[in-house]
Tab-separated table of C-alpha atoms and ligand atoms in Angstrom:
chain	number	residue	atom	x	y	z
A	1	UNK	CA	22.750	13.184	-2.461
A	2	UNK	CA	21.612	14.250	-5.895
A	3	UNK	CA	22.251	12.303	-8.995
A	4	UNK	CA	22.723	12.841	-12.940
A	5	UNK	CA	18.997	11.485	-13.412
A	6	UNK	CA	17.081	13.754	-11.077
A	7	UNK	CA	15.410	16.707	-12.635
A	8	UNK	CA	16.595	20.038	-11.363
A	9	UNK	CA	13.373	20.759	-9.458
A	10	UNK	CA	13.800	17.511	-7.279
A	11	UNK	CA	17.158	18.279	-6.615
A	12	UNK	CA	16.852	22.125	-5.474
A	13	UNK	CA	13.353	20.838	-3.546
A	14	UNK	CA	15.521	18.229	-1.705
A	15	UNK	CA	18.705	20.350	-0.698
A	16	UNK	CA	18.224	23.940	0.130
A	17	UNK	CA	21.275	24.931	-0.637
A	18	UNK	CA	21.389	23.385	-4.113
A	19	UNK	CA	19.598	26.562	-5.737
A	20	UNK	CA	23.045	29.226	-5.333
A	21	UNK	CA	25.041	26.000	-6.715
A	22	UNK	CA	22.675	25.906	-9.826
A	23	UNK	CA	22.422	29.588	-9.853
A	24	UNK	CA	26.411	29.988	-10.021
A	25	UNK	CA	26.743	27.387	-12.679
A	26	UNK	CA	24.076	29.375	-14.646
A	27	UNK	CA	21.585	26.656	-14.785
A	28	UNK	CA	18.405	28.738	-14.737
A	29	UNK	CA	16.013	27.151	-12.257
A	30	UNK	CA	12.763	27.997	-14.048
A	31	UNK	CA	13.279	27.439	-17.552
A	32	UNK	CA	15.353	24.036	-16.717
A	33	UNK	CA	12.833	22.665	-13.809
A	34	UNK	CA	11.919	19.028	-15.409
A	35	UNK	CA	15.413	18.743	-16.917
A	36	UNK	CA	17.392	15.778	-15.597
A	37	UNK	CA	20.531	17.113	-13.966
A	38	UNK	CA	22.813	15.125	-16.947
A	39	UNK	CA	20.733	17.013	-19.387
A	40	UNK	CA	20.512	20.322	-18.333
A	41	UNK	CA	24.989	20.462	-18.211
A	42	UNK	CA	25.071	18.528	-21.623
A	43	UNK	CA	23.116	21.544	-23.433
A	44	UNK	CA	25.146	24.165	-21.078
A	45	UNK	CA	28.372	22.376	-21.805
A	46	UNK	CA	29.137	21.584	-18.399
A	47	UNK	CA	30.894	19.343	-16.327
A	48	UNK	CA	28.275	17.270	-14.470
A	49	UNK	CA	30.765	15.664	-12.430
A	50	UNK	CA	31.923	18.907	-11.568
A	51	UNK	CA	28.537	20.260	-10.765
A	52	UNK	CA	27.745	17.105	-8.677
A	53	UNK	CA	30.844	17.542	-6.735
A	54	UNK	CA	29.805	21.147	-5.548
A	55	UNK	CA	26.411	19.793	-4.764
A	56	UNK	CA	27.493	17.339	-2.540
A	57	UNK	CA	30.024	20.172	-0.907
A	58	UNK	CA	27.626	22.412	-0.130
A	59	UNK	CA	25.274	19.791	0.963
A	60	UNK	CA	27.839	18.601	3.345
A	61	UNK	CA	28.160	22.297	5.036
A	62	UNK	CA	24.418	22.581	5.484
A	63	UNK	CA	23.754	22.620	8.674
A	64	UNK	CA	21.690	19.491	9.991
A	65	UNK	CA	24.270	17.504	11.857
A	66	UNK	CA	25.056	18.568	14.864
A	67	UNK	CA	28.217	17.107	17.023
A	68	UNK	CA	27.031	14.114	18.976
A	69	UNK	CA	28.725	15.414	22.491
A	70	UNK	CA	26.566	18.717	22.499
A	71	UNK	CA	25.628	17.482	26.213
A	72	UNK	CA	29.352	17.604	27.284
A	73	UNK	CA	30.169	21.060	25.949
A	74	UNK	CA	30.159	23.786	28.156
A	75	UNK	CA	27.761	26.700	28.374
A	76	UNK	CA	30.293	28.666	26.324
A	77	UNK	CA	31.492	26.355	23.737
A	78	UNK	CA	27.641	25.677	23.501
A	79	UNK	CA	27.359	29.434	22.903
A	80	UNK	CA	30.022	29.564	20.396
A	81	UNK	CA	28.440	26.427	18.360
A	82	UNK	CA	25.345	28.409	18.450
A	83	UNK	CA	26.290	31.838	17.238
A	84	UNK	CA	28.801	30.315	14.642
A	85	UNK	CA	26.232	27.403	13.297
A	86	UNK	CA	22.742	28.241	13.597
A	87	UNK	CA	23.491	32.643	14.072
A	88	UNK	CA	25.065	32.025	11.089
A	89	UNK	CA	22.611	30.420	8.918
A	90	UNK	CA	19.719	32.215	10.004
A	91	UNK	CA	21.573	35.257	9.051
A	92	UNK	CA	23.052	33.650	5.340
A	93	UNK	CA	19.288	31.850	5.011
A	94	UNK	CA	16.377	34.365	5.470
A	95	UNK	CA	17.573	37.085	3.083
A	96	UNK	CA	18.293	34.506	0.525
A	97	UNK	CA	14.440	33.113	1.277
A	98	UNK	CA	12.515	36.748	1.323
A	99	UNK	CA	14.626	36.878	-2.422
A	100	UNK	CA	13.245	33.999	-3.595
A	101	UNK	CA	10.081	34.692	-2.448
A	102	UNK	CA	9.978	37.956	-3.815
A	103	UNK	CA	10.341	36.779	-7.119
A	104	UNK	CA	7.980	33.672	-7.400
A	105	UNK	CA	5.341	35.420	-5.922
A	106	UNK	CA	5.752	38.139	-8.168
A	107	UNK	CA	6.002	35.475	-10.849
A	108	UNK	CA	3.256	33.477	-9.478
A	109	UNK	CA	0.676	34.641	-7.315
A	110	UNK	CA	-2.308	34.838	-9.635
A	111	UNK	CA	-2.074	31.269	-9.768
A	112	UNK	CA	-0.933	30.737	-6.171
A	113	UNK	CA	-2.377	33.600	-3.747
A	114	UNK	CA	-0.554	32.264	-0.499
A	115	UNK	CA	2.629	33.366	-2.232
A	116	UNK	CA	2.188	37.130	-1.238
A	117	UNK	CA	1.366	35.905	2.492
A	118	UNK	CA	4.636	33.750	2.741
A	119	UNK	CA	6.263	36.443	0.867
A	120	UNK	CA	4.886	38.768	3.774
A	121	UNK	CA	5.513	36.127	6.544
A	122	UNK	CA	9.192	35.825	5.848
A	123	UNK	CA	9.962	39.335	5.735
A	124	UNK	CA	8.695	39.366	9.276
A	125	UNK	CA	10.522	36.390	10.029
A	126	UNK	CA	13.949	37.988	9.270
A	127	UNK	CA	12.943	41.345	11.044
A	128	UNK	CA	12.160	39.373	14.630
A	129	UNK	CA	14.338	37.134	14.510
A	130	UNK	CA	17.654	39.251	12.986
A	131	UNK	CA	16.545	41.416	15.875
A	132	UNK	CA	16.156	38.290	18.508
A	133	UNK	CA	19.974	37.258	18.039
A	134	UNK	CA	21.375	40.613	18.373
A	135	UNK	CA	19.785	40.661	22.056
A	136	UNK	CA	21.217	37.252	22.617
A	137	UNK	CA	24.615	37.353	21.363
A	138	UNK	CA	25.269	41.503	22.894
A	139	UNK	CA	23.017	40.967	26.077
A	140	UNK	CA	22.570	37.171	27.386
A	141	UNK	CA	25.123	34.818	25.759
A	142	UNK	CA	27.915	37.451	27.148
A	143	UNK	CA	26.465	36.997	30.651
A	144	UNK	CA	26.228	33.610	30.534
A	145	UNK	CA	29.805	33.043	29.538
A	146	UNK	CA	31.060	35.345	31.730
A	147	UNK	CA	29.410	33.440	34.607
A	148	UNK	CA	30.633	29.842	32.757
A	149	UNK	CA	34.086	31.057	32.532
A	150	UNK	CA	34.593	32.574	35.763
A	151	UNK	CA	32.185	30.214	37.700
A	152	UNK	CA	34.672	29.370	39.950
A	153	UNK	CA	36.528	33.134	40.801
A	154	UNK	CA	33.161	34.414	41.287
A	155	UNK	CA	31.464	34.846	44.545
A	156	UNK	CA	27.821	35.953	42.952
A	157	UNK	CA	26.514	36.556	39.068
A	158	UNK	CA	28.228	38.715	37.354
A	159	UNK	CA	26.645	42.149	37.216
A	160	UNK	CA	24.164	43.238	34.316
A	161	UNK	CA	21.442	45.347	33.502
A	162	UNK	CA	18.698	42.267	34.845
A	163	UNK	CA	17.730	40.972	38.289
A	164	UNK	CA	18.070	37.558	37.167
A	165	UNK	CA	18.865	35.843	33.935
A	166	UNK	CA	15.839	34.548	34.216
A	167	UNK	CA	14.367	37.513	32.745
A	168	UNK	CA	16.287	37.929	29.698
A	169	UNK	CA	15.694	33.772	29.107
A	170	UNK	CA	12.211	34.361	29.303
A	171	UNK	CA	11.797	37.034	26.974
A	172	UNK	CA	13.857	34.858	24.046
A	173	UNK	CA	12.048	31.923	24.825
A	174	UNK	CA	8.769	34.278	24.281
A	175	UNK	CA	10.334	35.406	20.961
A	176	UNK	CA	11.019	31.762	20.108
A	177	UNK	CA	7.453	30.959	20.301
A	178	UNK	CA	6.398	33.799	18.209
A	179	UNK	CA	9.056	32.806	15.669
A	180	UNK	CA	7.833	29.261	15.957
A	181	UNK	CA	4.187	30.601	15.117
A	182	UNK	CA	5.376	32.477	11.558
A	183	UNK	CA	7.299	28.974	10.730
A	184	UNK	CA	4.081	26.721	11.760
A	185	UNK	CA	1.482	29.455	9.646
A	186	UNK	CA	4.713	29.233	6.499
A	187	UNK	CA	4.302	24.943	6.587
A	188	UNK	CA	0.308	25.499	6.756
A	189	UNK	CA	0.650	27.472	3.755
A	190	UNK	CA	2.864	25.082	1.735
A	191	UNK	CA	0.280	22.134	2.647
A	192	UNK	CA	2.649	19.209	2.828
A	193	UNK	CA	5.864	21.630	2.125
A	194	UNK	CA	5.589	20.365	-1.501
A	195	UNK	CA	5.114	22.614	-4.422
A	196	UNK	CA	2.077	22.344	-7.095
A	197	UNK	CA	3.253	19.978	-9.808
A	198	UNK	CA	3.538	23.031	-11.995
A	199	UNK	CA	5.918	24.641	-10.228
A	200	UNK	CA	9.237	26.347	-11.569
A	201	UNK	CA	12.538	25.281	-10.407
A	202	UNK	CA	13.065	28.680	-8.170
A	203	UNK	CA	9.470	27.896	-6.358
A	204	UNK	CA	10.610	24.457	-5.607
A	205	UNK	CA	13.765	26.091	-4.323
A	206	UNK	CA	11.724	28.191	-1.641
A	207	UNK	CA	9.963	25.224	-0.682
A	208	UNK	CA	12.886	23.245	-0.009
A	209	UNK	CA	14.644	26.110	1.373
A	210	UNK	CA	11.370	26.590	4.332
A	211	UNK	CA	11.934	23.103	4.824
A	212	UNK	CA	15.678	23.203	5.441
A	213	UNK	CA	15.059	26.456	7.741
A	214	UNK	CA	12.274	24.990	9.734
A	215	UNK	CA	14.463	21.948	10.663
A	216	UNK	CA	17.735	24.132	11.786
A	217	UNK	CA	14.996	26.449	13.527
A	218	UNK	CA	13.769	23.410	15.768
A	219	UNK	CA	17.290	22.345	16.216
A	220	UNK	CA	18.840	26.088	17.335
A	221	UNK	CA	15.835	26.802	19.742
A	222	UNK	CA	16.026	22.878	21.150
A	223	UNK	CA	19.569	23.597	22.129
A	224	UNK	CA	18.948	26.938	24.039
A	225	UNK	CA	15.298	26.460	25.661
A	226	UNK	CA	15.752	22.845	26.921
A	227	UNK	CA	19.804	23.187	27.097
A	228	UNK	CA	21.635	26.383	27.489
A	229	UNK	CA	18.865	28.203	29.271
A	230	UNK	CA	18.114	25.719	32.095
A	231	UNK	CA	21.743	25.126	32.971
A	232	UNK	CA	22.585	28.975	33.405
A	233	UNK	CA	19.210	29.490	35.160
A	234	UNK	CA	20.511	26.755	37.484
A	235	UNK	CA	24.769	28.404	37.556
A	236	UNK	CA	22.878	31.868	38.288
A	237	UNK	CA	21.122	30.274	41.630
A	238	UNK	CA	23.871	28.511	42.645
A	239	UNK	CA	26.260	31.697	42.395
A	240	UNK	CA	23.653	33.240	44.538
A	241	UNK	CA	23.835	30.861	46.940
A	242	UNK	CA	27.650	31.769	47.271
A	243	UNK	CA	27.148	35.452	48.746
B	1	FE2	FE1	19.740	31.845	19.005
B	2	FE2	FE1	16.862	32.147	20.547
């Protein structure tokens, strides 16, 4: 949780969502980056218990902790978790990380050149993958909680424009991986995922923000490769068996 004493750069590097809090209190995150929290609302006449309060909020609607019973849901309450959790913030997230990083690297790139290529890298991030969850929530997630909801009416899979589900799973999982490559090149590029010492408040905000995204990222495809996937794989071959 952030506190009065920590400057505004620790505290938007630490939370990603801190930066729109700041932002919508006016605190500007460049010009402000080494002033303690305390500080920077006494000269803005501010509330800081106020602006704490909101902090903590919106830290506690980050995503990050997930329900401890995610093995006892079913396929489609699994689905729905997905779409409304990690769909979500993938959707909220990237755009509000290819902004940032539009505007430190244009700020900053002379003195940091990787800027433009994680500039670059997250724009392709947000194509691929805004395109991967459209396929999954209009194509596979439908069949697979079709076949969850009607598993026991049904006398074979449902019918859809696959052979086997299979297919479909292994063409996200393949997406997943390239995904997974653009996040593991964005963390080479940020060394240790901590910003030069130098750094404005809005470039500590991206950092912390790739950080935040790379975590939900490992969580989101951990729940459908080694969870969802595998257990419709396995409904799909045992519906078969049924004809
Ligand atoms: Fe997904
Ligand atoms: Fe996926």
């Amino acid at each position: 949780m952030p506190t009065l004493t920590q400057s505004i750069r620790e505290i938007v590097s630490n939370q990603s969502s801190a930066a729109a809090v700041l932002q919508r209190f006016d605190i500007d995150l460049c010009s402000r980056a080494d002033e303690p929290l305390k500080q920077a609302c006494a000269e803005l006449q501010l509330s800081v218990d106020q602006v704490l309060e909101k902090l903590s909020d919106a830290a506690a609607n980050e995503p990050g902790a997930e329900p401890t019973d995610l093995a006892s849901y079913s396929m489609s309450r699994l689905i729905q978790h997905l779409v409304r959790t990690h769909h979500r913030y993938v959707r909220r997230e990237l755009p509000r990380l290819t902004e940032i990083a539009h505007k430190v690297a244009g700020k900053h790139s002379k003195r940091s050149p990787e800027l433009e290529r994680i500039e670059r890298l997250l724009d392709e991030l947000r194509t691929e993958m805004f395109a991967h969850l459209e396929k999954e929530e209009q194509v596979l997630f439908p069949f697979i909680a079709e076949m969850d909801q009607d598993a026991v009416a049904l006398s074979s899979p449902p019918r859809a424009c696959f052979r086997s589900v299979a297919q479909p799973i292994r063409m996200m999982m393949l997406e997943d991986d390239a995904a997974d490559r653009i996040i593991e090149e964005l963390r080479s590029l940020a060394g240790q995922s901590e910003p030069p010492k130098w750094a404005c408040g809005t470039y500590a905000a991206l950092y912390g923000g790739m950080r935040g995204f790379e975590a939900d990222f490992r969580q989101h495809v951990h729940l459908e490769d080694d969870i969802l996937f595998p257990r419709a794989i396995e409904m799909e071959s045992a519906l078969n068996q049924r004809r």
